[in-house]
CSV table of C-alpha atoms and ligand atoms in Angstrom, one decimal:
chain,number,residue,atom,x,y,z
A,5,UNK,CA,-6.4,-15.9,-12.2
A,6,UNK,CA,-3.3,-15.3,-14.4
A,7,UNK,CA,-2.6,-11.6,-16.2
A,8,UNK,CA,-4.9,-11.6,-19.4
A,9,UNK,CA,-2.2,-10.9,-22.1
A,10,UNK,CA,-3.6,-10.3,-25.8
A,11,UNK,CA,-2.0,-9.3,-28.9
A,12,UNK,CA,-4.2,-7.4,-31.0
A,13,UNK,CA,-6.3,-8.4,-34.1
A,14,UNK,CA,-5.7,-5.3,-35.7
A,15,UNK,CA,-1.9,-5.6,-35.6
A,16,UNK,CA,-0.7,-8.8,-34.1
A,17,UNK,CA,2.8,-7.4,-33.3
A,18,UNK,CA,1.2,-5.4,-30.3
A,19,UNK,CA,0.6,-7.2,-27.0
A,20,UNK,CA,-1.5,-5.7,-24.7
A,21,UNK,CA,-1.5,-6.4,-20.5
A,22,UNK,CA,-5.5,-6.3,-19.6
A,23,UNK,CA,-6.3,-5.7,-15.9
A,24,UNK,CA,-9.0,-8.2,-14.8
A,25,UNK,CA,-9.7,-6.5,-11.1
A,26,UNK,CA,-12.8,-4.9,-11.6
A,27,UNK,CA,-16.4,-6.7,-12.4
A,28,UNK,CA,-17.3,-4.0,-15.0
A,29,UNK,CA,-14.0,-2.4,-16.4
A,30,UNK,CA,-11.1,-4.0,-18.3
A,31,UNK,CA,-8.2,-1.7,-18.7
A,32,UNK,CA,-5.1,-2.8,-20.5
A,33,UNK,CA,-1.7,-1.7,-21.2
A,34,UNK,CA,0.4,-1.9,-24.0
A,35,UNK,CA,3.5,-3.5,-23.4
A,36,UNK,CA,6.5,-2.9,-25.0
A,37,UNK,CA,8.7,-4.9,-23.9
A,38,UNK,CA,8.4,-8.3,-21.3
A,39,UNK,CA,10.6,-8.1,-18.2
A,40,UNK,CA,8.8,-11.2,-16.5
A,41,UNK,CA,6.2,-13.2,-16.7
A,42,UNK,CA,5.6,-16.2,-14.8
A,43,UNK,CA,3.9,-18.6,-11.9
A,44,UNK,CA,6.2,-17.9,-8.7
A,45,UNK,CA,5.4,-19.2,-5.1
A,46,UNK,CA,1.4,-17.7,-4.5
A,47,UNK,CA,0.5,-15.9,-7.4
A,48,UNK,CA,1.1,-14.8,-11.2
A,49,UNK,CA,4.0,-12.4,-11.5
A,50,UNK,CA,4.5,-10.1,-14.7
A,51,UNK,CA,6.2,-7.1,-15.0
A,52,UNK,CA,6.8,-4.9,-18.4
A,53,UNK,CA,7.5,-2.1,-19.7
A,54,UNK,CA,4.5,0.2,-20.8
A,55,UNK,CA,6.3,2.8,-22.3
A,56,UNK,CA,3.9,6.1,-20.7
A,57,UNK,CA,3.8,4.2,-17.3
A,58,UNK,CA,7.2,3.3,-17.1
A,59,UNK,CA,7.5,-0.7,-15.7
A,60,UNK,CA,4.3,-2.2,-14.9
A,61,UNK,CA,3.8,-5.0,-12.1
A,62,UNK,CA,1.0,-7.0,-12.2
A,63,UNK,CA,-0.2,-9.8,-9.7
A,64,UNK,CA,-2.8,-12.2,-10.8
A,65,UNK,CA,-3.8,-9.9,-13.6
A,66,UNK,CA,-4.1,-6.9,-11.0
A,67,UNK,CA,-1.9,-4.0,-11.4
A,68,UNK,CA,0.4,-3.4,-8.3
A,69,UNK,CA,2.7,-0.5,-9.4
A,70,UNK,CA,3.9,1.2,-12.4
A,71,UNK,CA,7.3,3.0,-12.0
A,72,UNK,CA,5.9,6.3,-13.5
A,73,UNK,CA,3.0,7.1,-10.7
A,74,UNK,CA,4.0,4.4,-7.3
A,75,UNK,CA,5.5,7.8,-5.9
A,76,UNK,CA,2.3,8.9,-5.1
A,77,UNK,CA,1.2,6.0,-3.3
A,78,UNK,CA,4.2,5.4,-1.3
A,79,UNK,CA,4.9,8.5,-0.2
A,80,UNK,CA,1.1,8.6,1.2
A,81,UNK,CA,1.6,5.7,3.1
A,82,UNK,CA,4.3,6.6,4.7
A,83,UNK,CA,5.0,10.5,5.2
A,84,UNK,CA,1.4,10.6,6.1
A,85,UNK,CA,1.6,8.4,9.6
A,86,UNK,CA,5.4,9.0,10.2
A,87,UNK,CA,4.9,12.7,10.5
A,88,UNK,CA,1.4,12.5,11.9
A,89,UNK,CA,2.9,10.3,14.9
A,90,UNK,CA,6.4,11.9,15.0
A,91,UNK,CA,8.7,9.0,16.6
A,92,UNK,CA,8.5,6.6,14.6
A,93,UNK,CA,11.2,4.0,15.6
A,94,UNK,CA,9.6,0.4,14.6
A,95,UNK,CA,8.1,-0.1,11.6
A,96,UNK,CA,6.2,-3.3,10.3
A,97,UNK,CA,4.9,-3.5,6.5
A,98,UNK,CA,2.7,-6.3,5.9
A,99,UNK,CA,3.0,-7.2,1.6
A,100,UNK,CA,4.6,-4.4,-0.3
A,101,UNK,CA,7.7,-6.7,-1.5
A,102,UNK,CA,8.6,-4.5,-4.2
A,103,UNK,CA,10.3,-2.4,-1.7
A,104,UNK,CA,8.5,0.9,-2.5
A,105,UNK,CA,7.1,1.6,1.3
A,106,UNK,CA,10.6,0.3,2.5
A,107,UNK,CA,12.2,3.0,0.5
A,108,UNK,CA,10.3,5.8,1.5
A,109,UNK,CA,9.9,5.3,5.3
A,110,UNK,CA,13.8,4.3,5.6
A,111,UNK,CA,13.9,8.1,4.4
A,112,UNK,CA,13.1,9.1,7.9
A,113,UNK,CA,16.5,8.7,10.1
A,114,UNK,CA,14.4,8.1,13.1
A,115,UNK,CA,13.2,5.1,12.0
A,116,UNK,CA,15.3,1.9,13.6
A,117,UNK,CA,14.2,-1.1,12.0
A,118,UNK,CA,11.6,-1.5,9.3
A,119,UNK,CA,10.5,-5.3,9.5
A,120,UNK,CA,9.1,-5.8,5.9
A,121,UNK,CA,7.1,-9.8,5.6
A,122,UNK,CA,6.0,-10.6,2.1
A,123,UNK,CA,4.3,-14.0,1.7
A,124,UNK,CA,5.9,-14.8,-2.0
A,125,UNK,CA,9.6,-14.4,-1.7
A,126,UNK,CA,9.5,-14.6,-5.7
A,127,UNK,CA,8.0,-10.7,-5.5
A,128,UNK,CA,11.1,-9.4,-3.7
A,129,UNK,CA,13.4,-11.2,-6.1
A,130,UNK,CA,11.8,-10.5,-9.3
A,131,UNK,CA,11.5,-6.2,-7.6
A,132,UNK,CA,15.3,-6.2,-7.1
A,133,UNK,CA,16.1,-7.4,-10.4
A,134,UNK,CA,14.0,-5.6,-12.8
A,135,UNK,CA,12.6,-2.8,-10.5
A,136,UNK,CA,15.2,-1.8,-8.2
A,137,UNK,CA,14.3,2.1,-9.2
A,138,UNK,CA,11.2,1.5,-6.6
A,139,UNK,CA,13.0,0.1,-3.9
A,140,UNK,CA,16.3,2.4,-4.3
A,141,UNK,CA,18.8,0.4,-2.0
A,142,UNK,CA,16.0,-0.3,0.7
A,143,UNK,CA,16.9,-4.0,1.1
A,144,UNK,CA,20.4,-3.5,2.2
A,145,UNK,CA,19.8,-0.4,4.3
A,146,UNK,CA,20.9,-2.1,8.1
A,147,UNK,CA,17.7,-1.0,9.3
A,148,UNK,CA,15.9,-3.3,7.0
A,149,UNK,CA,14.8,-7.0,7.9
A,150,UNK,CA,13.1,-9.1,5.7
A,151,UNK,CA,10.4,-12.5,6.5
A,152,UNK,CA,9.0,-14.5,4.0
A,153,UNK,CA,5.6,-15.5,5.5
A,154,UNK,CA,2.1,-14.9,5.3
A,155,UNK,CA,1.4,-11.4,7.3
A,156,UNK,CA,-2.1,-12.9,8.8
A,157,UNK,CA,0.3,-15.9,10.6
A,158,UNK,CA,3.1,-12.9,11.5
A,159,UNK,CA,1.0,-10.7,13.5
A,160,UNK,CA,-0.7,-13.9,15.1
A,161,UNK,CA,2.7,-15.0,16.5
A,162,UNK,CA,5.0,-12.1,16.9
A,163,UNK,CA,5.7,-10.5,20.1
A,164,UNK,CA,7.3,-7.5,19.1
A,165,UNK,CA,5.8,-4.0,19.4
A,166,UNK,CA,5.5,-1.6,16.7
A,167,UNK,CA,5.0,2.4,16.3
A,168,UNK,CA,3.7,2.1,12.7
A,169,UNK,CA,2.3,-1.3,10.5
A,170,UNK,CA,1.8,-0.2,7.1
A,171,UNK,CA,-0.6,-3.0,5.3
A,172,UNK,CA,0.8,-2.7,1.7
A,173,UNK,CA,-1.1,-5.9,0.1
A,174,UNK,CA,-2.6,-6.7,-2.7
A,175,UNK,CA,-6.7,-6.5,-3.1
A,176,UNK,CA,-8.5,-9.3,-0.9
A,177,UNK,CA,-8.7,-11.9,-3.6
A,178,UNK,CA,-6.0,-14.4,-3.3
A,179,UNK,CA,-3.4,-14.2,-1.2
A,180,UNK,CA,-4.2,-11.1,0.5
A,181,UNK,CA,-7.8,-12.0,1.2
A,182,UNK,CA,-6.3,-12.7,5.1
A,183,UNK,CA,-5.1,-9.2,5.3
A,184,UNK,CA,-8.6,-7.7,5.1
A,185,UNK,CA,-10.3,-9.9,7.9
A,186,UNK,CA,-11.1,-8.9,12.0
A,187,UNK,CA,-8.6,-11.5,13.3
A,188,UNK,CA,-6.0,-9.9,11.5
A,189,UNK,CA,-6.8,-6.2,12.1
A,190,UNK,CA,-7.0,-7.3,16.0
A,191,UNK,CA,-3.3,-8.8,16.0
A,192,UNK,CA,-2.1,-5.9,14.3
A,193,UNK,CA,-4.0,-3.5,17.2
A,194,UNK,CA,-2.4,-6.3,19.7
A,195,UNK,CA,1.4,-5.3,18.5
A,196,UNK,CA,1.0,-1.9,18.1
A,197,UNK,CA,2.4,0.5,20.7
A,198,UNK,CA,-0.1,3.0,22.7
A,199,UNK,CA,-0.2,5.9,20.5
A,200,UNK,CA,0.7,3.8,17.0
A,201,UNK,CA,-1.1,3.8,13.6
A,202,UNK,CA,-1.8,1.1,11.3
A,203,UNK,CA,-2.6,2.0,7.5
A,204,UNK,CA,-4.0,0.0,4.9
A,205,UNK,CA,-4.2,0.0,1.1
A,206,UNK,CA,-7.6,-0.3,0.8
A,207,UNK,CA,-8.9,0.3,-2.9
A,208,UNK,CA,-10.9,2.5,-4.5
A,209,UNK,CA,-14.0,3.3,-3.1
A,210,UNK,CA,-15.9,4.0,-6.2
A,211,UNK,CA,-15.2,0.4,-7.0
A,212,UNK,CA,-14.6,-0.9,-3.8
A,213,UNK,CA,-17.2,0.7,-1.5
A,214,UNK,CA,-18.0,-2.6,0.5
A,215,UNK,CA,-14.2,-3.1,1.3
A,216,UNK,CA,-13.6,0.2,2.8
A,217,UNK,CA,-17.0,-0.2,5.0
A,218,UNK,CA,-15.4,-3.4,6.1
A,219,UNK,CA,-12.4,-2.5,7.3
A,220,UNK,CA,-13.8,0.9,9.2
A,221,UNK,CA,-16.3,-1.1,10.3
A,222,UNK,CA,-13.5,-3.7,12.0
A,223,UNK,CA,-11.2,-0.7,13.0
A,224,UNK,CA,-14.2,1.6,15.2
A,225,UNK,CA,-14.3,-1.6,17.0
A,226,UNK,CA,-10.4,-1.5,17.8
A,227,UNK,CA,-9.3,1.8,17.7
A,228,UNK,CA,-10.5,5.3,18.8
A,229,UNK,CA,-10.2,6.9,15.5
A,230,UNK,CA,-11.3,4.8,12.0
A,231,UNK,CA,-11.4,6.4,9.3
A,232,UNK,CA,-8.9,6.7,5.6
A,233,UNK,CA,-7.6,9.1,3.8
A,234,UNK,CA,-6.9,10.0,-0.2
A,235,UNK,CA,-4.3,9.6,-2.6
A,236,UNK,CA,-5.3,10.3,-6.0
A,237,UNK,CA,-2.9,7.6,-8.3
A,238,UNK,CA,-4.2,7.0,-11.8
A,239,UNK,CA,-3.6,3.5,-12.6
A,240,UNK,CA,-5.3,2.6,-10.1
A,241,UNK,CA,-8.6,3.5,-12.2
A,242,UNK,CA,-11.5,5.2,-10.7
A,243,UNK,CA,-10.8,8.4,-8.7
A,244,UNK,CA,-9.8,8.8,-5.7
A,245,UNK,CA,-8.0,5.3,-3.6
A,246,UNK,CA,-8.3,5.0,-0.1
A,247,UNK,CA,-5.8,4.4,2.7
A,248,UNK,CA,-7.4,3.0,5.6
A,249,UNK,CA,-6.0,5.0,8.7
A,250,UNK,CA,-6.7,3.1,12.9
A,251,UNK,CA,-5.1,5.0,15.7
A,252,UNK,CA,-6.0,4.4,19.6
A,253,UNK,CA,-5.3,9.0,19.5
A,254,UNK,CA,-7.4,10.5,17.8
A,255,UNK,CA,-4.9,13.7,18.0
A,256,UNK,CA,-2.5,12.2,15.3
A,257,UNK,CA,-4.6,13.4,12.6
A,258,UNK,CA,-5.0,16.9,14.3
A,259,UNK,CA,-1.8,17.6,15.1
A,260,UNK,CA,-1.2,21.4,14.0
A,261,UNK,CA,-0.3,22.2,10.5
A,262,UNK,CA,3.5,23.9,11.6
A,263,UNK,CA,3.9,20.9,13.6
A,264,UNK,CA,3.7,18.9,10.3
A,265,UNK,CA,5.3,21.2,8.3
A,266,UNK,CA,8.4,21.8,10.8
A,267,UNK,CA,8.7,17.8,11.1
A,268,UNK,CA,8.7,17.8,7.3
A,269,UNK,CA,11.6,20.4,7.0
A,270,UNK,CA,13.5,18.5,9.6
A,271,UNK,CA,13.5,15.1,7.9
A,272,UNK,CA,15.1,16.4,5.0
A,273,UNK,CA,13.7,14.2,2.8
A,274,UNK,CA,12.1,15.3,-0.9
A,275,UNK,CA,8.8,14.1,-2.4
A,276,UNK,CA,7.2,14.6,-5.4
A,277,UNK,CA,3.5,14.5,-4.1
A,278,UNK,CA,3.5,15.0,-0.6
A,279,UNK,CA,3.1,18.2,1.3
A,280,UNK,CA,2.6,19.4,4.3
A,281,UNK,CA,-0.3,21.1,3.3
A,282,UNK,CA,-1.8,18.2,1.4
A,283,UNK,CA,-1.2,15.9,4.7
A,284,UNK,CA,-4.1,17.4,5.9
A,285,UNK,CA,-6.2,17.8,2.8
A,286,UNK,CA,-6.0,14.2,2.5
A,287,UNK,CA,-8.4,13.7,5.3
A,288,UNK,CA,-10.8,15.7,3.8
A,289,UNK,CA,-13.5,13.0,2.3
A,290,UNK,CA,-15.6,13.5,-0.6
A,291,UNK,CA,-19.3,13.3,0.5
A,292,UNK,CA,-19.9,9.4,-0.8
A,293,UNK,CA,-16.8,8.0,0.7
A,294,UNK,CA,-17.4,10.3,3.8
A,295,UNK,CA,-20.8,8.1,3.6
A,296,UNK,CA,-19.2,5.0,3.2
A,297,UNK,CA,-16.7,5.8,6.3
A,298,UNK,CA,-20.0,6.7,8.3
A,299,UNK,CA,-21.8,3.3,7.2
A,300,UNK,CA,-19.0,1.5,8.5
A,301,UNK,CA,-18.6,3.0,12.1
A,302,UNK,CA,-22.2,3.0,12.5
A,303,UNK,CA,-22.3,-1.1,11.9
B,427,SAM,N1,0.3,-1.1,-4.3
B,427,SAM,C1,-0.3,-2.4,-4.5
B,427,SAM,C2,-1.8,-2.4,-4.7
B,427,SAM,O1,-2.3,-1.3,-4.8
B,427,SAM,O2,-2.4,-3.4,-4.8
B,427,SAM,C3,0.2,-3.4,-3.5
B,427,SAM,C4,1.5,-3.8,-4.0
B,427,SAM,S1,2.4,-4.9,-3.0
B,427,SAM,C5,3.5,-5.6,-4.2
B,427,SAM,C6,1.3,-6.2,-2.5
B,427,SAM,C7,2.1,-7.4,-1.9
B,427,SAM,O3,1.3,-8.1,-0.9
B,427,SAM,C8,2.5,-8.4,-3.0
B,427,SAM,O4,3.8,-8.5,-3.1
B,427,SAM,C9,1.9,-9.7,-2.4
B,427,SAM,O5,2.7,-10.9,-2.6
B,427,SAM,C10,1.8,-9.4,-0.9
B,427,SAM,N2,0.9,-10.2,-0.2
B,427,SAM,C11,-0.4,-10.6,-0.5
B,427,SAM,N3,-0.9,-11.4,0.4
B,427,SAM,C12,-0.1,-11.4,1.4
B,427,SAM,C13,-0.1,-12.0,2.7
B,427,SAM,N4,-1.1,-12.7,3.2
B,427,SAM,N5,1.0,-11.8,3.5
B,427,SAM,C14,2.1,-11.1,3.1
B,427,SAM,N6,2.1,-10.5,1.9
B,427,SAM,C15,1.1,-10.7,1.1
């Protein structure tokens, strides 16, 4: 599926960027300016400028970031498990090649090495060239390690042992279709250290209700605690988006309020949408994805 790029009847110097992710919704942008747009390795890069939203990225005609709201989600899939667990040393991120996750996790000083594997190599480029405002000098912090393979082979073959795997993919069409499966989520349970979490981009459930029930239905078989939490990003169109969340201790999402809030001081670090206090709040579900989380532990 390439990006669906129109220019307007009405005035045919406007082109327009449409999403093609959901079965009933088209939603398009208008683009000012093109910074890319092309075939590279696995899938259809494009990347523009859309004025309001900043740059847009767009993969196989699904939106991946737009420089004016990506804080929100990478700060939630980061800041959220890093201070939940509190020692964070090694860090895996499965997708997420526009550097984004890197960026905000390498915030943390505790963090040792953040092992980053993105299966198109032409994702990473194309970020550092025309997006390096997302990735802010991740790829040459020491800490920072990059592989160019697919993250379902990865996981299958690797022997090393980490605190925190982020799954920053794309939506399971295409390339990232792997990253939603069992075999997958078990490899990722298999290198993670006692006490770890894995978190996953996971849609959004008013759209996406039968991929969230899949992958709590595969996590309550791996982990003691299955369940997501909320970030509320709006490109990402229809509410709220869920982060899929699978720890073996169920305490990581309990721990106490001032324990958050004093491990938040000490990192130093500044966000624009987390807090402490929303950490928490996150985990609170609305009553039909609460359902939807409740459908998939029961299966
Ligand atoms: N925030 C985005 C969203 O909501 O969809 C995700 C952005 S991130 C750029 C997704 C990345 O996952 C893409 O760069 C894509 O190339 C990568 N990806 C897809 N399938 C993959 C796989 N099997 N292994 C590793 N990376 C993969």
């Amino acid at each position: 599926m390439s990006s669906n790029k129109t220019a307007r009847p009405a005035d045919q110097t406007e082109t327009w960027y449409t999403e093609t992710l959901h079965a009933d919704l088209r939603s398009s942008y208008r683009c000012r300016k093109v910074l890319f747009d092309a075939r590279i390795d696995h899938q259809h890069l494009v990347i523009f400028d859309g004025g309001r939203f900043g740059k847009v990225m767009m993969l196989d005609g699904v939106t991946q970031l737009t420089t004016s709201d990506e804080f929100i989600y990478h700060e939630m899939l980061t800041h959220v498990p890093i201070l939940a667990h509190g020692d964070v040393r090694e860090v895996l991120v499965i997708g997420g090649g526009d550097g984004g996750v890197a960026a905000e996790a390498l915030k943390h000083r505790g963090v040792q090495r953040l092992t980053l594997v993105e299966i198109d190599a032409g994702v990473v480029d194309f970020s550092k060239a025309h997006l390096p405002e997302v990735s802010r000098g991740a790829f040459d912090d020491p800490r920072f390690e990059l592989v160019i393979q697919d993250g379902r082979d990865f996981v299958a073959d690797t022997d090393r042992i980490y605190d925190l795997i982020v799954v920053d993919s794309t939506d399971p069409i295409g390339p990232g279709e792997v990253l939603f499966t069992e075999g997958f989520y078990r490899d990722c349970r298999r290198i993670l250290r006692p006490g770890g979490v894995v978190v996953t981009q996971n849609g959004v459930p008013f759209f996406q209700a039968a991929e969230l029930e899949q992958t709590i239905r595969f996590f309550s078989a791996l982990f003691a605690d299955a369940t997501c939490f909320l970030a509320a990003v709006p490109t990402y169109t229809g509410g709220f988006m869920a982060l899929g969340w699978g720890s073996d201790d169920p305490g990581l999402r309990k721990v106490e309020p001032a324990v958050i809030a004093r491990r938040f001081a000490d990192a130093g670090i500044e966000t624009r949408y987390y807090t402490p206090e929303l950490h928490h709040a996150a985990f609170a579900l609305p009553k039909f994805i609460g359902d939807i989380v409740a459908r998939g532990r029961r299966r």
